[in-house]
Amino acid sequence: MKKIIESINYYHKIIIAVLIGMSFPLIYLFVYYTGGIKYVYSHTMYIPILLAGIVFGFKYGVICGLIAGVLLGPLMPLVVETNEPQVFFNWFYRMIMFVLIGGLSGYFFDKYKKTLKKNEKLYLHHPDTKVPNINFLMEYSDTYIDGKVLIASIIINNKNRISEVLGTDIYIKVINVIYHFLDDELPKESIVVQADSEKLWVLFKLRNMDEDGEKITKILSHDLDIEGIKLFIDFSIGISESINFKACKTLIPFRDSDRLAGYAKENNLPYVIFDKELLHKKYEFNLLGSFSNALKNNETFLTYQPIIDSNTGSVVAVEALIRWLNPDHGLIMPNDFIPLVESTKLIHSMTNWVIRNAVRKQIELKENGLDIFVSINLSSKNLHNPLFYKKVVEIIAEENGNPNKLIFEVTETVLLKEDKYSKKTIEKFKEAGFRMAIDDFGKGYSSLTYLNLYEIDYLKIDRHFMSKIINSPSVLQIVEATVNLAHQFNLKVVAEGVEDQETYDKILGLGVDYIQGFLIAKPIKQDKVLDWCTKFNNKNNKSKS
Ligand code: C2E
Ligand code: MG
Ligand code: MG
């Protein structure tokens, strides 16, 4: 495109030169056939003179002024009809005026063009280093590079050190040398610009990210000798891609390469290439951003999974399990968003929301003749929060709930940490009548040493054991030993994730107290849970009698 603009510029000058050249004899004939210089038409000559000055500058303005002066001077009669000549002073004065017009217009336009060029240079280049800047990138046409574009952000990590120790002038030279290395050695259509004082951006047609990364690193590893000083440049490169060159001009794709260069710097790596993991992190980041409104917008809801008593076969509890129906991504399961939410303060409002809704459900079930437990999952972050207990008590009071029918599930990692706040909070919950359960037992550290430190009511054996209990005698042994030990500590045992009858029978034989799993029911929508549990219990009672 630049070439097209240049060629248009070139041809447009030729066209104007031809027009000016033709206009002289034409205007001469025009003045002649309208009766001679006596009449007003000679003023038409100012047009080609001015044009020559504007387009071709001072020199050509003066020359054209002279030619016009002669054509309309001694060569043109005052009155054609009588062939009366002009007096010398008359045509000479006119010629001086023509030369002045041509010369002055040329002079001022030359000056104007020079200033314009200077400003353009300033606009397109970094003020200190004179290396092309971001505006320079914008000057290219949207299709300058076709197809996918590789973009690399190069950060000069030791910029401050170089400037401080050797001076800013040396640093400016460093940038220039690096710029020229890149510009000379990268593929022909590459663009190299200085994005800020310590950052360069490189763009060229994407071929192979790994090879291109190596190539840039190799170029930057050249020995730098500036004014006899051997310099070590500590750089970090972030490499990313853009779907096309047009997108690069929005500068958005550089966010990734910049971030990666920062990551490379933090981790002392020469370069880091954009990968799917980063893309996933970005997705997670967006997701987390939209979670802040999810609770307010009623995008979250609870499902309830029944837990049955292995002796009576009736539903004794339901576990509240959160779901998020995201308008953009559809249904999101807790394992895909809770770890993200847990990394922020949002986990507190989320848990408060779960508790409030679970308490309401417990009351609703009770009012419909089903006074069962509702089990709620807590995050370790909740227990570390010194204000958590007070908030829970407040919610229960507001909702008129019954702590004696609520179970809080925590994972064993919380207990293993022996955190002061967590321990205190658990103790206070116990005093207030809440039940406590250890969730996913066996998934992590698997130690029962903390059991005498806390007053725990239930131990929930992780579902991964259930899937192996039939085929693995050692798993069976572990589960059996765990059940026995838990009973010795007066804990009731819940088997999580029971999916088939065979496992159910086996686990019953081990003396497990409660069963939860897909065999009984998958998590049930909040408006269906009462109906499901009532029917299940009725059927169970009937089969017993
Ligand atoms: P969890 O507390 O251990 O909950 C049990 C999980 O196992 C649930 O997954 C449940 O659907 C699944 N499950 C139950 N029975 C079976 C089975 O027979 N087979 C299989 N394959 N899976 C079964 P879900 O609902 O996806 O929840 C996953 C985890 O997310 C929960 O594990 C819990 O740690 C967390 N979570 C869920 N809701 C909340 C919440 O409100 N707050 C917090 N802090 N965590 C929650
Ligand atoms: Mg749980
Ligand atoms: Mg569990």
XYZ file of C-alpha atoms and ligand atoms in Angstrom:
593
model
C 0.000 0.000 0.000
C 2.862 2.328 0.857
C 4.232 1.634 -2.605
C 0.859 2.442 -4.166
C 0.713 5.742 -2.269
C 4.286 6.492 -3.345
C 3.520 5.688 -6.982
C 0.323 7.787 -6.849
C 2.440 10.620 -5.486
C 4.969 10.155 -8.241
C 2.394 10.025 -11.046
C 0.422 12.896 -9.620
C 3.535 15.080 -9.881
C 4.058 14.057 -13.513
C 0.395 14.796 -14.275
C 0.681 18.257 -12.713
C 3.948 18.929 -14.597
C 2.245 17.977 -17.889
C -0.765 20.160 -17.049
C 1.474 23.127 -16.236
C 3.490 22.539 -19.428
C 0.335 22.429 -21.540
C -1.299 25.387 -19.846
C 1.412 27.860 -20.923
C 0.794 27.640 -24.718
C -2.970 27.244 -24.141
C -3.176 30.373 -21.986
C -0.926 32.160 -24.486
C -3.384 31.272 -27.317
C -6.354 32.152 -25.115
C -4.956 35.644 -24.372
C -3.961 36.104 -28.014
C -7.396 35.181 -29.429
C -9.274 37.234 -26.852
C -7.593 40.360 -28.237
C -4.187 40.585 -26.547
C -2.672 41.520 -23.178
C -4.777 44.644 -22.941
C -7.668 42.560 -21.733
C -8.106 40.861 -18.352
C -7.541 37.199 -19.455
C -3.804 37.252 -18.871
C -4.494 36.760 -15.125
C -5.257 33.089 -15.889
C -1.485 32.637 -16.000
C -1.307 32.892 -12.193
C -2.813 29.392 -11.930
C 0.085 27.369 -13.472
C 2.656 29.638 -11.759
C 1.104 29.084 -8.340
C 0.749 25.354 -9.002
C 4.408 25.096 -10.005
C 5.483 26.886 -6.825
C 3.226 24.801 -4.566
C 4.014 21.413 -6.085
C 7.629 21.791 -7.258
C 8.975 24.442 -4.911
C 10.798 27.769 -5.125
C 13.088 27.025 -8.076
C 10.325 25.847 -10.412
C 8.016 28.637 -9.249
C 10.604 31.205 -10.353
C 11.299 29.425 -13.673
C 7.600 29.208 -14.487
C 7.191 32.888 -13.537
C 9.951 33.788 -16.000
C 8.502 31.643 -18.827
C 5.027 33.122 -18.261
C 6.500 36.636 -18.143
C 8.218 36.177 -21.526
C 5.189 34.464 -23.137
C 2.845 37.238 -22.094
C 5.566 39.903 -22.490
C 7.582 40.587 -25.656
C 5.805 37.680 -27.445
C 2.316 39.041 -26.899
C 1.008 42.258 -28.559
C -0.887 44.772 -26.456
C -3.760 44.696 -28.986
C -3.725 41.847 -31.531
C -5.970 43.605 -34.011
C -3.561 46.553 -34.491
C -0.439 44.473 -33.636
C 0.469 47.185 -31.140
C 3.432 45.968 -28.959
C 3.687 46.391 -25.195
C 6.018 48.946 -23.680
C 9.043 47.367 -21.980
C 8.202 48.521 -18.486
C 4.696 47.079 -18.774
C 5.688 43.478 -19.561
C 8.838 43.577 -17.439
C 6.853 44.586 -14.354
C 4.382 41.796 -15.036
C 7.221 39.314 -15.373
C 8.642 40.440 -12.006
C 5.195 39.901 -10.461
C 4.947 36.408 -11.997
C 8.411 35.505 -10.719
C 7.547 36.854 -7.276
C 4.275 34.859 -7.125
C 5.995 31.668 -8.293
C 9.011 32.214 -6.019
C 7.066 33.190 -2.898
C 4.506 30.398 -3.194
C 7.365 27.947 -3.741
C 9.342 29.332 -0.792
C 6.447 29.191 1.675
C 5.256 25.785 0.539
C 8.791 24.396 0.750
C 8.920 25.645 4.328
C 5.482 24.252 5.108
C 6.391 20.861 3.649
C 9.593 20.766 5.648
C 7.711 21.479 8.891
C 5.120 18.891 7.941
C 7.843 16.313 7.332
C 9.499 17.202 10.600
C 6.222 16.870 12.490
C 5.478 13.636 10.732
C 8.864 12.323 11.727
C 8.265 13.405 15.299
C 4.824 11.837 15.267
C 6.002 8.523 13.872
C 9.187 8.149 15.898
C 10.128 7.967 19.541
C 11.241 11.479 20.602
C 14.520 10.321 22.183
C 15.650 7.329 20.211
C 14.087 8.307 16.851
C 13.096 4.689 16.400
C 9.604 4.202 14.825
C 6.871 4.233 17.417
C 3.303 2.905 17.654
C 1.954 5.604 15.297
C 4.286 4.210 12.680
C 2.537 0.859 12.974
C -0.816 2.549 12.398
C 0.409 3.981 9.087
C 0.501 0.562 7.455
C -2.518 -0.674 5.560
C -4.700 -3.285 7.259
C -3.467 -5.952 4.855
C 0.255 -5.188 5.027
C 0.915 -8.654 6.487
C -1.459 -11.310 5.233
C -2.644 -14.172 7.423
C -1.737 -14.726 11.049
C 0.783 -12.381 12.589
C 3.449 -13.197 15.131
C 3.808 -10.480 17.714
C 6.658 -10.244 20.160
C 7.138 -7.842 23.060
C 10.761 -7.335 24.003
C 11.442 -5.776 27.380
C 14.912 -4.422 28.152
C 15.118 -5.429 31.794
C 18.277 -3.525 32.656
C 17.222 -0.226 31.087
C 17.464 1.709 34.345
C 20.832 0.232 35.174
C 22.264 1.162 31.741
C 20.876 4.711 31.920
C 22.067 5.264 35.462
C 25.561 3.828 35.055
C 26.414 4.715 31.455
C 24.024 7.552 30.719
C 20.812 8.008 28.781
C 22.711 8.708 25.544
C 24.243 5.227 25.633
C 20.836 3.715 26.320
C 19.432 5.549 23.301
C 22.222 4.031 21.198
C 21.472 0.591 22.636
C 17.848 0.846 21.511
C 18.973 1.995 18.077
C 21.429 -0.845 17.668
C 18.860 -3.418 18.783
C 16.302 -1.874 16.450
C 18.673 -2.143 13.488
C 19.668 -5.719 14.318
C 16.008 -6.701 14.317
C 15.093 -4.650 11.278
C 17.983 -6.056 9.241
C 17.768 -9.694 10.235
C 14.064 -10.372 10.521
C 11.955 -11.217 7.441
C 11.568 -8.367 4.969
C 8.006 -7.329 5.770
C 8.671 -7.213 9.549
C 7.727 -4.160 11.551
C 9.763 -3.137 14.567
C 8.497 -0.306 16.768
C 9.385 1.096 20.143
C 6.280 0.752 22.342
C 7.707 2.557 25.360
C 11.078 3.510 26.778
C 12.057 -0.088 27.554
C 9.857 -2.060 25.213
C 10.003 -2.951 21.522
C 7.296 -4.672 19.539
C 8.045 -6.900 16.588
C 5.513 -8.115 14.037
C 5.839 -10.415 11.071
C 4.005 -13.202 9.299
C 3.552 -16.142 11.636
C 5.390 -19.281 10.614
C 6.416 -21.293 13.608
C 6.225 -19.670 17.028
C 9.022 -21.736 18.549
C 11.443 -21.158 15.685
C 10.554 -17.477 15.517
C 11.092 -17.128 19.254
C 14.529 -18.723 18.890
C 15.310 -16.425 15.997
C 14.469 -13.244 17.892
C 16.428 -14.471 20.911
C 19.420 -15.194 18.673
C 19.301 -11.741 17.101
C 19.159 -10.134 20.507
C 22.104 -12.188 21.709
C 24.545 -10.379 19.388
C 27.464 -8.767 21.160
C 26.786 -5.117 21.777
C 29.773 -2.821 21.631
C 28.817 0.813 22.022
C 31.604 3.371 22.058
C 34.021 0.675 23.115
C 31.806 -0.470 25.975
C 30.793 -4.118 25.858
C 27.202 -4.253 26.971
C 25.069 -7.016 28.348
C 21.419 -6.560 27.547
C 19.055 -8.415 29.800
C 15.847 -8.859 27.846
C 12.625 -10.834 28.198
C 10.383 -11.696 25.296
C 6.703 -12.512 25.206
C 5.469 -14.100 22.005
C 1.876 -14.227 20.947
C -0.148 -14.235 17.762
C -2.897 -12.222 16.172
C -5.481 -13.555 13.717
C -4.571 -10.819 11.247
C -2.676 -7.567 10.895
C -5.803 -5.428 11.179
C -6.381 -6.763 14.698
C -2.809 -5.755 15.626
C -3.714 -2.153 14.943
C -6.247 -2.261 17.776
C -3.205 -3.027 19.993
C -5.291 -5.573 21.906
C -3.149 -8.598 20.864
C -0.142 -6.885 22.427
C -1.734 -7.271 25.846
C -0.927 -10.976 25.700
C 2.628 -10.559 24.449
C 3.281 -7.799 27.008
C 1.926 -9.911 29.813
C 4.039 -12.859 28.678
C 7.148 -10.694 28.508
C 6.418 -9.636 32.094
C 6.022 -13.275 33.011
C 9.330 -14.135 31.307
C 10.975 -11.327 33.281
C 9.575 -12.545 36.602
C 10.724 -16.074 35.931
C 14.109 -15.264 34.386
C 13.187 -16.846 31.075
C 14.472 -15.583 27.713
C 11.051 -15.920 26.117
C 7.584 -17.218 26.798
C 5.164 -18.295 24.126
C 1.425 -17.834 24.331
C -0.302 -21.101 25.052
C -3.695 -22.497 25.793
C -3.063 -22.349 29.521
C -2.853 -18.601 29.336
C -5.989 -18.549 27.253
C -7.674 -20.577 29.957
C -6.436 -18.181 32.635
C -7.962 -15.349 30.642
C -11.242 -17.249 30.462
C -11.102 -17.826 34.205
C -10.406 -14.182 34.782
C -13.450 -13.195 32.756
C -15.518 -15.780 34.505
C -14.538 -14.467 37.898
C -15.412 -10.968 36.747
C -18.927 -12.063 35.895
C -19.374 -14.009 39.139
C -19.503 -10.805 41.124
C -22.963 -10.176 39.674
C -24.056 -13.798 39.480
C -25.431 -13.901 43.033
C -27.329 -10.635 42.608
C -28.707 -11.650 39.207
C -30.018 -14.987 40.460
C -27.711 -16.890 38.135
C -26.727 -19.271 40.941
C -29.005 -21.932 42.345
C -28.783 -24.854 44.707
C -29.367 -28.513 44.051
C -29.804 -31.023 46.856
C -28.426 -34.535 46.937
C -30.174 -36.924 49.333
C -28.252 -38.883 51.972
C -29.911 -41.991 53.348
C -29.563 -43.840 56.628
C -28.146 -47.289 55.890
C -30.183 -48.854 58.693
C -33.609 -47.411 57.970
C -33.169 -46.675 54.274
C -34.858 -43.237 54.652
C -33.558 -39.848 53.622
C -31.998 -38.213 56.667
C -30.245 -35.292 55.015
C -29.674 -33.446 51.774
C -26.405 -31.841 50.743
C -26.711 -28.369 49.193
C -24.607 -28.158 46.025
C -24.301 -24.883 44.196
C -24.661 -24.434 40.415
C -24.105 -21.382 38.212
C -26.123 -20.793 35.082
C -23.919 -18.256 33.306
C -25.636 -16.325 30.482
C -22.595 -16.736 28.198
C -21.162 -20.094 29.167
C -24.238 -22.021 30.238
C -24.271 -24.297 33.286
C -21.017 -24.206 35.244
C -20.287 -26.850 37.869
C -18.819 -25.888 41.258
C -15.413 -27.461 40.620
C -15.023 -25.078 37.666
C -15.725 -21.861 39.506
C -15.382 -22.356 43.275
C -11.554 -22.552 43.186
C -11.610 -19.180 41.369
C -14.126 -17.653 43.725
C -12.116 -18.951 46.668
C -9.165 -16.893 45.534
C -11.185 -13.723 46.178
C -13.371 -12.184 48.864
C -16.408 -13.265 46.858
C -16.260 -16.637 48.586
C -17.731 -15.024 51.697
C -20.805 -13.628 49.996
C -21.202 -16.896 48.077
C -21.190 -19.001 51.264
C -23.565 -16.583 53.001
C -25.900 -16.896 50.044
C -25.696 -20.724 50.158
C -26.342 -20.800 53.911
C -29.359 -18.487 53.666
C -30.930 -20.545 50.887
C -30.116 -23.868 52.500
C -31.690 -22.715 55.794
C -34.824 -21.668 53.905
C -34.932 -25.100 52.271
C -34.548 -26.837 55.644
C -37.508 -24.833 57.006
C -39.600 -25.546 53.909
C -38.906 -29.286 54.136
C -39.729 -29.292 57.862
C -42.975 -27.464 57.284
C -43.870 -30.193 54.820
C -43.235 -32.991 57.263
C -39.620 -33.673 56.396
C -37.500 -32.443 59.287
C -34.165 -33.589 57.888
C -30.627 -32.208 57.981
C -29.274 -29.897 55.350
C -25.575 -30.192 54.776
C -23.610 -27.147 53.589
C -20.082 -27.050 52.150
C -17.762 -24.456 53.646
C -14.545 -23.191 52.184
C -11.403 -23.023 54.291
C -11.430 -19.287 53.541
C -14.728 -18.983 55.409
C -13.318 -20.549 58.525
C -10.273 -18.274 58.455
C -12.585 -15.285 58.442
C -12.992 -14.046 62.045
C -16.346 -12.451 61.147
C -17.769 -15.625 59.671
C -19.346 -17.081 62.792
C -21.176 -13.858 63.628
C -22.494 -13.583 60.095
C -23.812 -17.157 60.118
C -25.588 -16.598 63.435
C -27.104 -13.449 61.998
C -28.389 -15.280 58.908
C -29.865 -18.103 60.997
C -31.606 -15.562 63.246
C -32.955 -13.590 60.300
C -34.289 -16.725 58.637
C -35.496 -18.258 61.899
C -33.465 -21.368 61.119
C -32.479 -24.258 63.361
C -28.720 -24.852 63.802
C -29.454 -28.341 65.134
C -30.552 -29.358 61.666
C -27.561 -27.953 59.805
C -24.307 -29.699 59.001
C -21.206 -27.844 57.913
C -18.844 -29.807 55.683
C -15.167 -28.911 55.724
C -12.255 -30.697 54.099
C -9.552 -32.233 56.233
C -6.941 -29.734 55.040
C -8.729 -27.105 57.140
C -8.302 -29.206 60.240
C -4.731 -30.192 59.473
C -3.645 -26.576 59.393
C -4.718 -26.166 63.010
C -5.433 -22.576 62.293
C -6.376 -20.579 65.392
C -9.406 -18.899 63.827
C -10.683 -22.054 62.145
C -10.475 -24.019 65.378
C -12.288 -21.308 67.314
C -14.973 -20.976 64.657
C -15.582 -24.726 64.587
C -15.821 -24.776 68.392
C -18.323 -21.926 68.367
C -20.421 -23.648 65.705
C -20.449 -26.791 67.797
C -21.527 -24.874 70.891
C -24.338 -23.271 68.909
C -25.657 -26.703 67.909
C -24.386 -27.086 64.360
C -23.003 -30.457 63.236
C -19.615 -30.744 61.590
C -18.543 -33.160 58.864
C -15.196 -33.897 57.271
C -15.740 -33.954 53.521
C -13.797 -35.943 50.921
C -11.897 -37.906 53.518
C -9.027 -39.817 51.945
C -8.583 -37.445 49.064
C -5.753 -35.542 50.654
C -3.460 -36.147 53.542
C -5.702 -38.788 55.127
C -4.838 -38.636 58.748
C -7.149 -39.055 61.661
C -4.753 -37.426 64.114
C -6.809 -34.251 64.229
C -9.983 -36.041 65.221
C -9.327 -35.628 68.924
C -8.632 -31.928 68.438
C -12.037 -31.122 66.985
C -15.525 -32.270 67.805
C -16.511 -33.745 64.492
C -19.781 -35.583 63.921
C -19.444 -37.133 60.496
C -16.709 -38.477 58.283
C -17.518 -38.520 54.572
C -15.343 -41.027 52.738
C -14.317 -39.694 49.350
C -16.111 -41.115 46.363
C -12.899 -42.259 44.683
C -12.683 -45.073 47.211
C -16.173 -46.222 46.332
C -15.332 -46.739 42.688
C -12.416 -49.020 43.657
C -13.831 -50.893 46.589
C -15.074 -53.845 44.538
C -11.911 -54.542 42.604
C -9.223 -53.501 45.030
C -8.857 -55.504 48.268
C -6.426 -52.905 49.656
C -8.964 -50.097 49.153
C -11.544 -52.248 50.851
C -9.162 -52.696 53.775
C -8.475 -48.960 54.021
C -12.173 -48.137 54.025
C -12.889 -50.801 56.608
C -10.105 -49.522 58.884
C -11.324 -45.942 58.447
C -14.899 -46.873 59.344
C -13.734 -48.688 62.458
C -11.442 -45.898 63.577
C -14.111 -43.264 62.970
C -16.554 -45.267 65.055
C -14.004 -45.458 67.845
C -13.927 -41.663 67.823
C -17.752 -41.612 67.873
C -18.014 -40.334 64.327
C -20.751 -41.454 61.964
C -19.494 -42.463 58.527
C -21.009 -41.337 55.223
C -20.042 -43.127 52.021
C -19.970 -40.593 49.170
C -20.376 -41.461 45.518
C -22.055 -44.864 45.713
C -23.043 -45.577 42.150
C -24.098 -49.220 42.028
C -25.818 -51.883 44.080
C -22.704 -54.017 44.460
C -20.792 -51.172 46.100
C -23.828 -50.345 48.203
C -24.016 -53.896 49.542
C -20.309 -54.055 50.170
C -20.219 -50.771 52.042
C -23.216 -51.734 54.127
C -21.291 -54.774 55.242
C -18.514 -52.520 56.512
C -20.881 -50.740 58.855
C -21.138 -47.404 57.042
C -23.905 -45.288 58.602
C -25.087 -43.175 55.699
C -25.052 -43.471 51.935
C -24.893 -40.722 49.307
C -24.459 -41.247 45.602
C -25.964 -41.529 42.177
C -27.403 -44.935 43.064
C -29.788 -43.163 45.428
C -30.112 -39.894 43.506
C -28.168 -37.317 41.605
C -28.357 -33.760 42.966
C -32.009 -32.681 42.626
C -33.313 -29.247 41.640
C -34.499 -27.160 44.593
C -38.168 -27.229 43.631
C -38.223 -31.006 43.153
C -36.360 -32.116 46.253
C -39.320 -32.141 48.687
C -41.390 -34.223 46.326
C -38.542 -36.635 45.630
C -37.673 -37.195 49.298
C -41.300 -37.622 50.379
C -41.943 -40.193 47.666
C -38.681 -42.004 48.411
C -39.430 -42.231 52.129
C -42.991 -43.361 51.536
C -41.813 -46.088 49.196
C -39.143 -47.122 51.690
C -41.625 -47.268 54.578
C -44.058 -49.293 52.481
C -41.433 -51.813 51.480
C -40.468 -52.266 55.136
C -44.012 -52.841 56.395
P -18.610 -32.523 47.563
O -18.965 -31.642 48.701
O -17.796 -33.713 47.875
O -19.964 -32.928 46.889
C -20.197 -34.143 46.290
C -19.919 -34.113 44.834
O -19.884 -35.406 44.314
C -21.014 -33.390 44.060
O -20.428 -32.789 42.928
C -21.898 -34.536 43.645
O -22.691 -34.255 42.503
C -20.877 -35.570 43.335
N -21.429 -36.923 43.492
C -22.290 -37.354 44.401
N -22.551 -38.666 44.218
C -21.833 -39.065 43.159
C -21.670 -40.306 42.473
O -22.265 -41.319 42.810
N -20.821 -40.322 41.407
C -20.165 -39.211 41.014
N -19.376 -39.318 39.959
N -20.294 -38.025 41.633
C -21.113 -37.953 42.700
P -20.643 -31.289 42.582
O -22.023 -30.860 42.878
O -20.106 -31.087 41.218
O -19.720 -30.546 43.623
C -18.360 -30.690 43.584
C -17.724 -30.044 44.771
O -17.883 -28.632 44.746
C -18.324 -30.446 46.084
O -17.823 -31.713 46.454
C -17.881 -29.339 46.995
O -16.565 -29.531 47.409
C -17.925 -28.169 46.059
N -19.180 -27.429 46.298
C -20.413 -27.655 45.805
N -21.284 -26.742 46.274
C -20.574 -25.939 47.102
C -20.916 -24.802 47.911
O -22.047 -24.359 47.994
N -19.902 -24.222 48.636
C -18.612 -24.685 48.596
N -17.673 -24.068 49.341
N -18.284 -25.772 47.857
C -19.244 -26.369 47.134
Mg -19.616 -31.868 50.405
Mg -17.322 -34.809 49.088
